[in-house]
Short mmCIF file of C-alpha atoms and ligand atoms in Angstrom, two decimals:
data_model
loop_
_atom_site.label_atom_id
_atom_site.label_comp_id
_atom_site.label_asym_id
_atom_site.label_seq_id
_atom_site.Cartn_x
_atom_site.Cartn_y
_atom_site.Cartn_z
CA MET A 27 -15.45 -18.19 -10.98
CA THR A 28 -15.17 -14.62 -9.72
CA GLU A 29 -16.64 -11.97 -11.97
CA GLN A 30 -14.29 -9.18 -12.82
CA LEU A 31 -13.92 -5.73 -14.22
CA ALA A 32 -10.91 -4.61 -16.24
CA ILE A 33 -9.33 -1.17 -15.94
CA LEU A 34 -7.18 0.01 -18.80
CA ASP A 35 -4.52 2.27 -17.33
CA PHE A 36 -3.72 5.41 -19.29
CA GLY A 37 -1.28 6.68 -16.67
CA SER A 38 -3.57 8.41 -14.19
CA GLN A 39 -2.22 8.77 -10.68
CA TYR A 40 -5.66 7.52 -9.56
CA THR A 41 -5.85 4.24 -11.48
CA GLN A 42 -5.21 2.16 -8.35
CA VAL A 43 -7.76 4.24 -6.48
CA ILE A 44 -10.40 3.32 -9.09
CA ALA A 45 -9.52 -0.35 -8.58
CA ARG A 46 -9.86 -0.03 -4.81
CA ARG A 47 -13.25 1.66 -5.09
CA ILE A 48 -14.51 -1.13 -7.39
CA ARG A 49 -13.28 -3.78 -4.97
CA GLU A 50 -14.92 -1.93 -2.09
CA ALA A 51 -18.12 -2.45 -4.10
CA ASN A 52 -17.29 -6.17 -3.73
CA VAL A 53 -16.30 -6.73 -7.35
CA TYR A 54 -12.86 -7.98 -8.31
CA CYS A 55 -11.00 -5.87 -10.85
CA THR A 56 -7.70 -6.03 -12.56
CA ILE A 57 -5.49 -3.23 -13.91
CA LEU A 58 -4.08 -3.73 -17.39
CA PRO A 59 -1.79 -1.63 -19.59
CA PHE A 60 -3.72 0.66 -21.97
CA SER A 61 -2.25 -1.19 -24.96
CA THR A 62 -3.76 -4.58 -24.05
CA PRO A 63 -5.13 -6.10 -27.30
CA ALA A 64 -8.93 -6.36 -27.42
CA SER A 65 -8.63 -10.13 -27.96
CA ASP A 66 -6.65 -10.54 -24.68
CA LEU A 67 -9.20 -8.40 -22.91
CA ALA A 68 -12.09 -10.44 -24.32
CA ALA A 69 -10.40 -13.64 -23.15
CA LEU A 70 -10.65 -12.41 -19.54
CA ARG A 71 -14.41 -12.03 -20.03
CA PRO A 72 -14.70 -8.88 -17.92
CA ARG A 73 -18.23 -7.74 -17.12
CA GLY A 74 -17.16 -4.19 -17.79
CA ILE A 75 -14.18 -2.07 -18.82
CA ILE A 76 -13.04 1.22 -17.28
CA LEU A 77 -10.79 3.59 -19.20
CA SER A 78 -8.77 5.47 -16.61
CA GLY A 79 -7.76 9.08 -16.65
CA GLY A 80 -4.33 10.10 -17.85
CA PRO A 81 -2.11 13.15 -18.16
CA ALA A 82 -2.00 13.28 -21.97
CA SER A 83 -4.16 15.13 -24.47
CA VAL A 84 -6.02 12.61 -26.70
CA TYR A 85 -4.76 14.24 -29.92
CA ALA A 86 -1.11 14.46 -28.87
CA PRO A 87 1.12 12.32 -31.11
CA GLN A 88 2.39 10.27 -28.14
CA ALA A 89 -1.02 9.99 -26.45
CA PRO A 90 -1.71 6.45 -25.24
CA GLN A 91 -4.53 4.92 -27.29
CA PRO A 92 -6.47 1.72 -26.68
CA ASP A 93 -6.92 -0.99 -29.31
CA PRO A 94 -9.93 0.47 -31.25
CA ALA A 95 -11.50 -3.01 -31.29
CA VAL A 96 -12.13 -2.55 -27.53
CA PHE A 97 -15.13 -0.35 -28.41
CA ALA A 98 -16.68 -3.14 -30.50
CA LEU A 99 -16.50 -5.92 -27.90
CA GLY A 100 -20.06 -5.32 -26.73
CA ILE A 101 -18.82 -5.05 -23.13
CA PRO A 102 -20.01 -2.02 -21.06
CA ILE A 103 -17.39 0.74 -20.91
CA LEU A 104 -16.96 3.65 -18.51
CA GLY A 105 -14.47 6.32 -19.54
CA ILE A 106 -13.20 8.57 -16.75
CA CYS A 107 -11.77 12.01 -17.65
CA TYR A 108 -9.14 11.16 -20.32
CA GLY A 109 -11.18 7.94 -20.74
CA LEU A 110 -14.26 9.99 -21.67
CA GLN A 111 -12.20 11.93 -24.17
CA LEU A 112 -10.96 8.65 -25.68
CA LEU A 113 -14.56 7.51 -26.12
CA ALA A 114 -15.29 10.77 -27.90
CA ARG A 115 -12.23 10.58 -30.11
CA HIS A 116 -12.70 6.95 -31.14
CA LEU A 117 -16.45 7.25 -31.70
CA HIS A 118 -16.17 10.48 -33.72
CA GLY A 119 -17.09 13.19 -31.26
CA ARG A 120 -14.85 16.21 -30.72
CA VAL A 121 -12.45 17.17 -27.94
CA GLU A 122 -10.82 20.59 -27.83
CA PRO A 123 -8.46 22.40 -25.52
CA GLY A 124 -10.56 24.20 -22.88
CA ALA A 125 -10.26 27.97 -22.51
CA LYS A 126 -9.21 27.37 -18.93
CA ARG A 127 -8.19 24.29 -17.07
CA GLU A 128 -10.97 22.91 -14.83
CA TYR A 129 -9.36 21.90 -11.59
CA GLY A 130 -10.81 21.21 -8.17
CA LYS A 131 -14.25 20.99 -6.67
CA THR A 132 -17.33 21.87 -8.64
CA SER A 133 -21.01 21.17 -8.59
CA LEU A 134 -22.52 18.62 -10.98
CA THR A 135 -26.16 18.83 -12.07
CA VAL A 136 -27.71 15.61 -13.27
CA THR A 137 -29.89 16.48 -16.27
CA ASP A 138 -31.21 12.97 -16.96
CA LYS A 139 -32.15 11.23 -13.74
CA SER A 140 -32.87 7.98 -15.57
CA CYS A 141 -29.13 7.45 -16.17
CA PRO A 142 -28.23 4.30 -14.20
CA LEU A 143 -24.93 5.84 -13.00
CA PHE A 144 -26.85 8.38 -10.90
CA ALA A 145 -29.52 6.03 -9.54
CA ASN A 146 -30.33 6.74 -5.88
CA LEU A 147 -28.21 9.91 -5.90
CA PRO A 148 -29.33 13.54 -5.53
CA GLY A 149 -29.75 15.77 -8.58
CA THR A 150 -26.75 17.90 -7.56
CA LEU A 151 -23.43 16.40 -6.52
CA GLN A 152 -20.09 17.74 -5.44
CA VAL A 153 -17.45 16.41 -7.82
CA TRP A 154 -13.75 16.90 -8.41
CA ASN A 155 -12.24 17.74 -11.78
CA SER A 156 -8.80 17.87 -13.26
CA HIS A 157 -8.72 18.38 -17.02
CA GLY A 158 -7.62 20.86 -19.66
CA ASP A 159 -9.28 19.48 -22.82
CA LYS A 160 -13.02 19.23 -23.01
CA LEU A 161 -15.67 17.48 -25.00
CA THR A 162 -17.33 19.92 -27.43
CA ARG A 163 -19.33 17.56 -29.68
CA LEU A 164 -20.92 14.29 -28.63
CA PRO A 165 -20.17 11.14 -30.56
CA SER A 166 -23.24 9.90 -32.43
CA GLY A 167 -25.85 8.06 -30.42
CA PHE A 168 -24.64 9.66 -27.14
CA LYS A 169 -26.53 12.08 -24.94
CA THR A 170 -25.49 14.36 -22.12
CA VAL A 171 -26.77 13.29 -18.70
CA ALA A 172 -25.00 15.80 -16.42
CA VAL A 173 -23.42 19.23 -16.66
CA SER A 174 -21.15 21.37 -14.52
CA PRO A 175 -20.37 25.12 -14.69
CA ASN A 176 -17.32 24.50 -16.89
CA SER A 177 -18.45 21.33 -18.73
CA ASP A 178 -21.47 21.17 -21.02
CA HIS A 179 -20.95 17.40 -21.13
CA ALA A 180 -19.81 16.40 -17.65
CA ALA A 181 -21.40 12.94 -18.01
CA ILE A 182 -22.48 11.22 -21.21
CA GLU A 183 -24.07 7.92 -22.14
CA HIS A 184 -25.01 5.67 -25.04
CA ARG A 185 -27.44 3.59 -23.10
CA ALA A 186 -28.21 1.03 -25.83
CA ARG A 187 -24.49 0.17 -26.14
CA SER A 188 -23.77 0.60 -22.39
CA LEU A 189 -21.05 3.19 -23.03
CA PHE A 190 -20.61 5.91 -20.40
CA GLY A 191 -18.22 8.79 -19.85
CA LEU A 192 -17.52 11.01 -16.82
CA GLN A 193 -15.48 14.19 -17.09
CA PHE A 194 -14.98 14.29 -13.32
CA HIS A 195 -13.13 11.81 -11.08
CA PRO A 196 -15.62 9.62 -9.17
CA GLU A 197 -12.82 7.67 -7.49
CA VAL A 198 -11.29 10.45 -5.36
CA VAL A 199 -12.49 11.41 -1.87
CA HIS A 200 -13.24 14.96 -3.07
CA THR A 201 -16.16 13.43 -4.96
CA PRO A 202 -17.97 12.32 -1.79
CA ARG A 203 -20.66 10.23 -3.55
CA GLY A 204 -18.30 9.00 -6.30
CA ALA A 205 -18.02 5.48 -4.89
CA GLU A 206 -21.77 5.15 -5.39
CA VAL A 207 -21.46 6.26 -9.02
CA LEU A 208 -18.83 3.54 -9.58
CA GLY A 209 -20.97 1.07 -7.63
CA ASN A 210 -23.89 1.88 -9.94
CA PHE A 211 -21.70 1.17 -12.96
CA VAL A 212 -20.54 -2.24 -11.74
CA HIS A 213 -23.86 -3.41 -10.28
CA ARG A 214 -26.57 -1.72 -12.38
CA VAL A 215 -24.82 -1.43 -15.75
CA CYS A 216 -22.47 -4.43 -15.72
CA GLY A 217 -24.73 -6.58 -13.53
CA CYS A 218 -21.85 -7.82 -11.32
CA ARG A 219 -22.61 -9.81 -8.20
CA ARG A 220 -21.08 -8.80 -4.87
CA ASP A 221 -18.80 -11.81 -4.72
CA TRP A 222 -15.44 -10.20 -3.94
CA THR A 223 -15.17 -10.45 -0.16
CA MET A 224 -12.27 -11.58 1.98
CA HIS A 225 -14.46 -14.39 3.27
CA ASN A 226 -14.78 -15.77 -0.28
CA PHE A 227 -11.14 -15.00 -0.96
CA VAL A 228 -9.95 -17.24 1.87
CA GLU A 229 -11.82 -20.23 0.45
CA ARG A 230 -10.46 -19.76 -3.03
CA ALA A 231 -6.92 -18.92 -1.93
CA VAL A 232 -6.80 -21.96 0.34
CA ALA A 233 -7.91 -24.22 -2.54
CA GLU A 234 -5.34 -22.65 -4.88
CA ILE A 235 -2.48 -22.94 -2.39
CA ARG A 236 -3.33 -26.60 -1.74
CA ALA A 237 -3.48 -27.37 -5.46
CA ARG A 238 -0.14 -25.63 -6.06
CA VAL A 239 1.78 -26.93 -3.06
CA GLY A 240 0.46 -30.50 -2.94
CA ALA A 241 2.41 -32.46 -0.35
CA GLU A 242 5.52 -30.24 -0.57
CA ARG A 243 6.91 -27.93 2.09
CA VAL A 244 6.76 -24.12 2.11
CA LEU A 245 9.14 -21.70 3.85
CA LEU A 246 8.25 -18.14 4.71
CA GLY A 247 10.40 -15.36 6.14
CA LEU A 248 8.22 -13.89 8.86
CA SER A 249 9.05 -10.33 9.88
CA GLY A 250 6.05 -9.70 12.11
CA GLY A 251 4.86 -7.01 9.66
CA VAL A 252 1.35 -7.09 8.24
CA ASP A 253 2.08 -8.70 4.88
CA SER A 254 4.22 -11.63 5.97
CA SER A 255 1.97 -12.24 8.99
CA VAL A 256 -1.17 -12.44 6.87
CA ALA A 257 0.58 -14.62 4.28
CA ALA A 258 1.68 -16.97 7.08
CA ALA A 259 -1.81 -17.27 8.55
CA LEU A 260 -3.34 -17.90 5.12
CA ILE A 261 -0.81 -20.52 4.04
CA GLN A 262 -1.06 -22.29 7.35
CA ARG A 263 -4.84 -22.40 6.92
CA ALA A 264 -4.19 -24.11 3.56
CA VAL A 265 -1.35 -26.54 4.27
CA GLY A 266 -0.90 -26.56 8.06
CA ASP A 267 2.43 -28.01 9.15
CA GLN A 268 3.80 -28.11 5.63
CA LEU A 269 4.54 -24.42 6.28
CA THR A 270 7.60 -23.45 8.30
CA CYS A 271 8.12 -19.78 9.12
CA ILE A 272 11.58 -18.40 9.72
CA PHE A 273 11.92 -15.41 12.01
CA VAL A 274 15.37 -13.82 12.06
CA ASN A 275 16.41 -11.74 15.03
CA ASN A 276 18.82 -9.22 13.50
CA GLY A 277 19.73 -7.60 16.82
CA VAL A 278 18.04 -4.31 15.90
CA LEU A 279 14.42 -5.29 16.56
CA ARG A 280 12.29 -3.23 18.90
CA GLY A 281 11.86 -4.35 22.47
CA GLY A 282 9.55 -7.35 22.89
CA GLU A 283 9.25 -7.94 19.15
CA ALA A 284 10.73 -11.44 19.05
CA GLY A 285 8.60 -12.48 22.02
CA MET A 286 5.43 -11.11 20.47
CA VAL A 287 6.01 -12.93 17.17
CA ARG A 288 6.64 -16.22 18.97
CA GLU A 289 3.60 -15.72 21.18
CA VAL A 290 1.19 -14.98 18.33
CA PHE A 291 2.46 -17.39 15.70
CA ALA A 292 3.94 -20.32 17.57
CA ARG A 293 1.68 -20.35 20.60
CA SER A 294 -1.70 -19.08 19.45
CA PHE A 295 -1.62 -19.98 15.75
CA LYS A 296 0.44 -23.16 16.27
CA ILE A 297 2.52 -22.31 13.24
CA ARG A 298 5.83 -24.12 12.89
CA LEU A 299 8.22 -21.32 13.65
CA HIS A 300 11.98 -21.43 13.48
CA TYR A 301 13.58 -18.65 15.52
CA GLU A 302 17.01 -17.79 14.12
CA ASN A 303 18.74 -15.62 16.64
CA ALA A 304 21.56 -14.00 14.70
CA SER A 305 21.64 -10.82 16.76
CA HIS A 306 25.24 -11.22 17.97
CA ARG A 307 26.51 -11.78 14.48
CA PHE A 308 24.62 -8.74 13.11
CA LEU A 309 25.85 -6.50 15.92
CA ARG A 310 29.42 -7.71 15.48
CA ARG A 311 29.29 -6.79 11.79
CA LEU A 312 27.72 -3.41 12.56
CA LYS A 313 30.36 -2.51 15.13
CA GLY A 314 32.06 0.78 14.29
CA VAL A 315 29.90 1.32 11.20
CA THR A 316 28.43 4.82 10.98
CA HIS A 317 27.43 5.32 7.34
CA PRO A 318 23.69 4.74 6.74
CA GLU A 319 24.08 2.89 3.44
CA ARG A 320 26.82 0.66 4.86
CA LYS A 321 24.52 -0.26 7.74
CA ARG A 322 21.73 -1.16 5.33
CA LYS A 323 24.06 -3.23 3.11
CA ILE A 324 25.47 -5.16 6.05
CA ILE A 325 22.01 -5.90 7.41
CA GLY A 326 20.77 -7.01 3.98
CA ARG A 327 23.73 -9.33 3.49
CA GLU A 328 23.61 -10.78 6.97
CA PHE A 329 19.88 -11.37 6.63
CA ILE A 330 20.47 -13.60 3.62
CA ARG A 331 23.18 -15.50 5.55
CA ALA A 332 20.93 -15.97 8.55
CA PHE A 333 18.03 -17.06 6.36
CA GLU A 334 20.24 -19.58 4.56
CA ALA A 335 21.53 -20.93 7.85
CA ALA A 336 17.94 -21.32 9.05
CA THR A 337 16.86 -23.14 5.87
CA ARG A 338 19.70 -25.63 6.38
CA LYS A 339 18.39 -26.31 9.88
CA VAL A 340 14.72 -26.68 9.00
CA GLY A 341 15.36 -28.80 5.92
CA ARG A 342 14.64 -28.63 2.21
CA ALA A 343 11.49 -27.05 0.88
CA ARG A 344 10.34 -26.65 -2.67
CA PHE A 345 8.39 -23.43 -2.13
CA LEU A 346 9.16 -20.03 -0.68
CA ALA A 347 6.20 -17.83 0.23
CA GLN A 348 6.24 -14.04 0.05
CA GLY A 349 3.80 -11.32 0.99
CA THR A 350 4.03 -9.50 -2.35
CA LEU A 351 1.07 -7.15 -2.88
CA TYR A 352 -0.82 -6.03 -5.99
CA PRO A 353 0.80 -2.58 -6.28
CA ASP A 354 4.16 -4.38 -6.63
CA VAL A 355 3.05 -6.40 -9.63
CA ILE A 356 0.98 -3.91 -11.63
CA GLU A 357 2.77 -2.83 -14.77
CA SER A 358 3.14 0.94 -14.58
CA VAL A 359 2.32 3.05 -17.58
CA PRO A 360 5.01 5.54 -18.53
CA VAL A 361 3.64 8.86 -19.67
CA GLY A 362 3.83 8.94 -23.45
CA GLY A 363 6.26 6.08 -23.68
CA ASN A 364 6.53 2.39 -24.32
CA PRO A 365 4.69 0.43 -21.60
CA ALA A 366 6.93 -2.60 -21.93
CA ALA A 367 9.93 -0.48 -20.96
CA LEU A 368 8.69 0.29 -17.49
CA ILE A 369 7.67 -2.65 -15.41
CA LYS A 370 8.01 -2.13 -11.70
CA SER A 371 10.59 -4.32 -10.07
CA HIS A 372 9.51 -6.45 -7.14
CA HIS A 373 11.09 -4.49 -4.35
CA ASN A 374 10.11 -7.16 -1.83
CA VAL A 375 12.15 -9.80 -3.60
CA GLY A 376 15.33 -7.77 -3.26
CA GLY A 377 16.44 -9.12 0.08
CA LEU A 378 16.07 -12.80 -0.63
CA PRO A 379 18.60 -15.51 -1.25
CA ARG A 380 18.69 -16.01 -5.00
CA ASN A 381 20.88 -19.09 -5.07
CA LEU A 382 18.38 -21.08 -3.04
CA LYS A 383 16.23 -22.50 -5.78
CA PHE A 384 12.68 -21.98 -4.61
CA GLU A 385 9.42 -21.74 -6.45
CA LEU A 386 7.52 -18.69 -5.22
CA VAL A 387 4.12 -18.74 -3.60
CA GLU A 388 2.62 -15.23 -3.46
CA PRO A 389 -0.95 -15.58 -2.22
CA LEU A 390 -1.46 -11.81 -1.65
CA LYS A 391 -0.31 -10.64 -5.05
CA TYR A 392 -3.81 -9.61 -6.18
CA LEU A 393 -4.59 -7.68 -3.00
CA PHE A 394 -4.27 -4.07 -1.96
CA LYS A 395 -2.97 -3.26 1.52
CA ASP A 396 -6.42 -2.48 2.93
CA GLU A 397 -7.64 -5.85 1.62
CA VAL A 398 -4.68 -7.60 3.26
CA ARG A 399 -5.71 -6.09 6.60
CA LEU A 400 -9.31 -7.27 6.16
CA LEU A 401 -7.98 -10.70 5.22
CA GLY A 402 -5.85 -10.74 8.38
CA LEU A 403 -8.93 -10.04 10.50
CA GLU A 404 -10.86 -12.73 8.61
CA LEU A 405 -8.07 -15.18 9.47
CA GLY A 406 -8.26 -14.22 13.14
CA LEU A 407 -4.99 -12.28 13.48
CA PRO A 408 -5.01 -9.78 16.37
CA ARG A 409 -5.78 -6.15 15.49
CA GLU A 410 -2.40 -5.26 16.96
CA ILE A 411 -0.71 -7.04 14.06
CA VAL A 412 -3.23 -6.22 11.36
CA TYR A 413 -3.11 -2.47 12.00
CA ARG A 414 0.50 -2.09 13.03
CA GLN A 415 2.58 0.71 11.61
CA PRO A 416 5.32 -0.06 9.08
CA PHE A 417 8.71 -0.90 10.55
CA PRO A 418 11.79 -0.84 8.32
CA GLY A 419 13.73 -4.04 7.58
CA PRO A 420 16.98 -2.53 8.95
CA GLY A 421 15.06 -1.81 12.14
CA LEU A 422 16.44 0.41 14.86
CA ALA A 423 19.79 0.55 13.04
CA VAL A 424 18.45 3.39 10.88
CA ARG A 425 17.07 5.17 13.93
CA ILE A 426 20.35 5.38 15.80
CA LEU A 427 22.47 7.97 14.08
CA GLY A 428 26.12 7.03 13.96
CA GLU A 429 27.49 3.89 15.53
CA ILE A 430 25.19 1.23 16.95
CA THR A 431 26.30 0.17 20.41
CA PRO A 432 24.49 -2.06 22.93
CA ARG A 433 23.95 0.94 25.21
CA ARG A 434 22.48 3.11 22.46
CA LEU A 435 20.24 0.22 21.41
CA ALA A 436 18.99 -0.20 24.96
CA ILE A 437 18.27 3.54 25.23
CA LEU A 438 16.38 3.66 21.94
CA ARG A 439 14.39 0.50 22.74
CA GLN A 440 13.19 2.00 25.97
CA ALA A 441 12.27 5.34 24.37
CA ASP A 442 10.57 3.49 21.50
CA SER A 443 8.45 1.46 23.94
CA ILE A 444 7.30 4.62 25.68
CA VAL A 445 6.32 6.21 22.35
CA LEU A 446 4.42 3.07 21.35
CA GLU A 447 2.66 2.84 24.69
CA GLU A 448 1.58 6.49 24.80
CA MET A 449 0.52 6.59 21.15
CA LYS A 450 -1.63 3.50 21.66
CA ALA A 451 -3.08 4.68 24.97
CA SER A 452 -4.12 8.01 23.41
CA GLY A 453 -5.58 6.31 20.31
CA TRP A 454 -3.22 8.21 17.99
CA TYR A 455 -1.19 5.15 16.98
CA TYR A 456 -3.87 3.85 14.62
CA LYS A 457 -4.70 7.27 13.14
CA LEU A 458 -1.41 7.89 11.43
CA TRP A 459 1.32 6.29 9.32
CA GLN A 460 4.23 6.09 11.77
CA SER A 461 5.27 7.35 15.17
CA PHE A 462 8.68 6.53 16.61
CA ALA A 463 11.77 7.72 18.42
CA VAL A 464 15.16 8.43 16.88
CA LEU A 465 18.34 8.52 18.94
CA LEU A 466 20.71 11.40 18.27
CA PRO A 467 23.97 10.59 19.94
CA VAL A 468 24.95 14.21 20.31
CA ARG A 469 25.27 15.15 23.93
CA SER A 470 23.99 18.28 25.53
CA VAL A 471 23.98 19.69 29.02
CA GLY A 472 21.03 19.32 31.34
CA VAL A 473 20.25 19.36 35.00
CA MET A 474 18.49 16.68 37.00
CA GLY A 475 17.96 17.20 40.72
CA ASP A 476 21.22 18.79 41.80
CA GLU A 477 23.28 17.05 39.15
CA ARG A 478 24.40 18.34 35.81
CA THR A 479 23.86 15.80 33.03
CA TYR A 480 25.56 15.42 29.68
CA ASP A 481 23.29 13.10 27.74
CA TYR A 482 21.75 12.17 24.39
CA THR A 483 18.74 13.63 22.57
CA VAL A 484 15.69 11.75 21.35
CA ALA A 485 13.81 13.08 18.33
CA LEU A 486 10.15 12.22 17.92
CA ARG A 487 9.13 11.39 14.37
CA VAL A 488 5.37 11.33 13.91
CA VAL A 489 4.10 11.40 10.33
CA ASP A 490 1.02 10.77 8.29
CA SER A 491 1.11 9.42 4.76
CA GLN A 492 -0.92 7.47 2.21
CA ASP A 493 1.82 5.21 0.94
CA GLY A 494 5.13 6.35 2.42
CA MET A 495 6.10 8.23 -0.75
CA THR A 496 5.21 11.62 0.68
CA ALA A 497 4.49 12.44 4.29
CA ASP A 498 3.63 15.31 6.60
CA TRP A 499 4.41 15.72 10.29
CA VAL A 500 1.44 15.31 12.59
CA ARG A 501 0.13 18.06 14.85
CA LEU A 502 -0.16 16.04 18.05
CA PRO A 503 -1.97 17.57 21.04
CA TYR A 504 0.38 19.41 23.42
CA ASP A 505 -0.57 17.28 26.41
CA LEU A 506 0.41 14.11 24.53
CA MET A 507 3.73 15.67 23.46
CA GLU A 508 4.30 16.72 27.03
CA ARG A 509 3.66 13.20 28.32
CA LEU A 510 6.01 11.70 25.73
CA SER A 511 8.77 14.14 26.57
CA THR A 512 8.39 13.87 30.34
CA ARG A 513 8.30 10.11 30.36
CA ILE A 514 11.27 9.69 28.03
CA ILE A 515 13.45 12.13 29.98
CA ASN A 516 12.41 10.77 33.38
CA GLU A 517 12.48 7.08 32.57
CA VAL A 518 15.23 6.61 30.00
CA GLN A 519 18.63 6.94 31.53
CA GLY A 520 21.04 8.62 29.14
CA VAL A 521 18.51 11.01 27.59
CA ASN A 522 18.02 14.57 28.81
CA ARG A 523 16.35 16.24 25.85
CA VAL A 524 13.43 15.46 23.50
CA CYS A 525 12.88 17.24 20.19
CA LEU A 526 10.06 17.10 17.68
CA ASP A 527 10.85 16.58 13.99
CA LEU A 528 8.86 19.14 11.97
CA SER A 529 9.98 18.09 8.50
CA SER A 530 7.77 16.82 5.74
CA LYS A 531 8.77 14.36 3.02
CA PRO A 532 10.04 15.57 0.65
CA PRO A 533 12.52 17.09 1.24
CA ALA A 534 13.20 15.03 4.40
CA THR A 535 12.63 11.26 4.50
CA ILE A 536 10.55 9.48 7.12
CA GLU A 537 13.43 7.52 8.63
CA TRP A 538 16.48 9.53 9.61
CA GLU A 539 18.96 7.23 7.84
P1 XMP B 606 11.72 6.85 3.99
O1 XMP B 606 12.64 6.90 5.14
O2 XMP B 606 12.42 6.45 2.71
O3 XMP B 606 10.69 5.68 4.32
O4 XMP B 606 10.93 8.09 3.80
C1 XMP B 606 9.50 5.40 3.60
C2 XMP B 606 8.83 4.22 4.29
O5 XMP B 606 9.60 3.04 4.09
C3 XMP B 606 10.03 2.50 5.32
N1 XMP B 606 11.42 2.05 5.11
C4 XMP B 606 11.79 0.78 4.92
N2 XMP B 606 11.08 -0.35 4.91
N3 XMP B 606 13.04 -1.60 4.51
C5 XMP B 606 11.71 -1.55 4.71
O6 XMP B 606 11.07 -2.61 4.73
C6 XMP B 606 13.83 -0.50 4.49
O7 XMP B 606 15.03 -0.57 4.28
C7 XMP B 606 13.16 0.75 4.72
N4 XMP B 606 13.60 2.02 4.76
C8 XMP B 606 12.52 2.81 5.02
C9 XMP B 606 9.91 3.62 6.33
O8 XMP B 606 9.72 3.13 7.64
C10 XMP B 606 8.71 4.37 5.79
O9 XMP B 606 7.49 3.78 6.19
#
């Protein structure tokens, strides 16, 4: 049985970051809505509870409050920011609006070095704050263990009851030693073992998949992306040939993609792989279509058709596997609203055939993306797959503006391969979120040798991002940009101009369509 920590989510934008830091300390943790009844929480037998931050003020009428019985469970609690203020409010301290909002970096002075949260850490730490209200009177039995210029009670504890509060955010990178503070909480205060590793996960997941699947068959739509690839390798480890992967060629894949997927999965992993080449059908349907949303709809619809056709060929299966990740299944907390009203939809499920009656197998649904990558390495997948950049389901179709024709596809594939090659050779590929070429079928005049040309433009889109929601363009070195431009113009027939996209998201999006 894996030990776990529970995080009650009060709507902080950093709740998932807290969970990741705890897991990096090799302890499993789960994120629960703030309103989870204490009895449900107790049933999970967590070794500790973290109260996350949140945007509200603890005395506001709509402020999210935990079940007060949580404080009487006898389980260690760490309140972070809003979580500290909740501790104070529920245990009869006082929180008041601060004269000025404390935001950004500050210096923390540890005043009681015997506090287990600061074990093995220096007496002064750089920390990051973001709060308006502040604690002005300690709840009874508590003492202050650290201060900062704007907080007389930057860290508090009730050691006998194992209750702790931090006014700053230990989970963010701007608190450089914060991961160690959280590590001290889970290991020294809660006494958790370091049993959450991907090595242990494989063993447990394999046992669970076997128990669930029995002697039945499992289908999996393999895209070649990280999530479906890791899910495939894991399920094959569990049930071998009972797994059949279906790889659909939608005609708008990048060059060499279909070959690479067959090479890795069918040849080296010996996974049963059905290759459904529907490219002609997709391209026929896309002919003459210029509107971005129409393209996406057609590709979505045709994908379901192709997948259904493939399932008829490979035969009945009871289970369908998906690479759903933890962020897709966590219930989000609306700010000051009813938590039941806002449960994230499974965006991954969107594109699947609903009338095929499958039972779902989602072996990655408790993992964050960085854990999925570690799992992939543990399973022996090549780094090329584990660390590959995201590639959209509608593929190159959303990177060719206007109509998709075989010629335009060939041009973009060649430019795309050059971008991939150069980004990998220079080491930049793995440092950023995405780097790719976009084909703009507007023609402009150029000159090559003695000839005038009248050819297309390629735009380079190179962005960095944490999660794809916001993004910034990357300042690549000039010599790399020069190589990209020279090679594309010299080698790709039909292109005589290369531009660099200098837009951030928002207001632009990452893909052009
Ligand atoms: P945008 O263009 O919306 O993209 O800024 C954000 C991230 O999502 C990827 N993307 C998609 N991924 N199916 C996918 O699986 C899609 O239809 C799709 N559209 C965009 C995009 O590559 C970027 O990483």
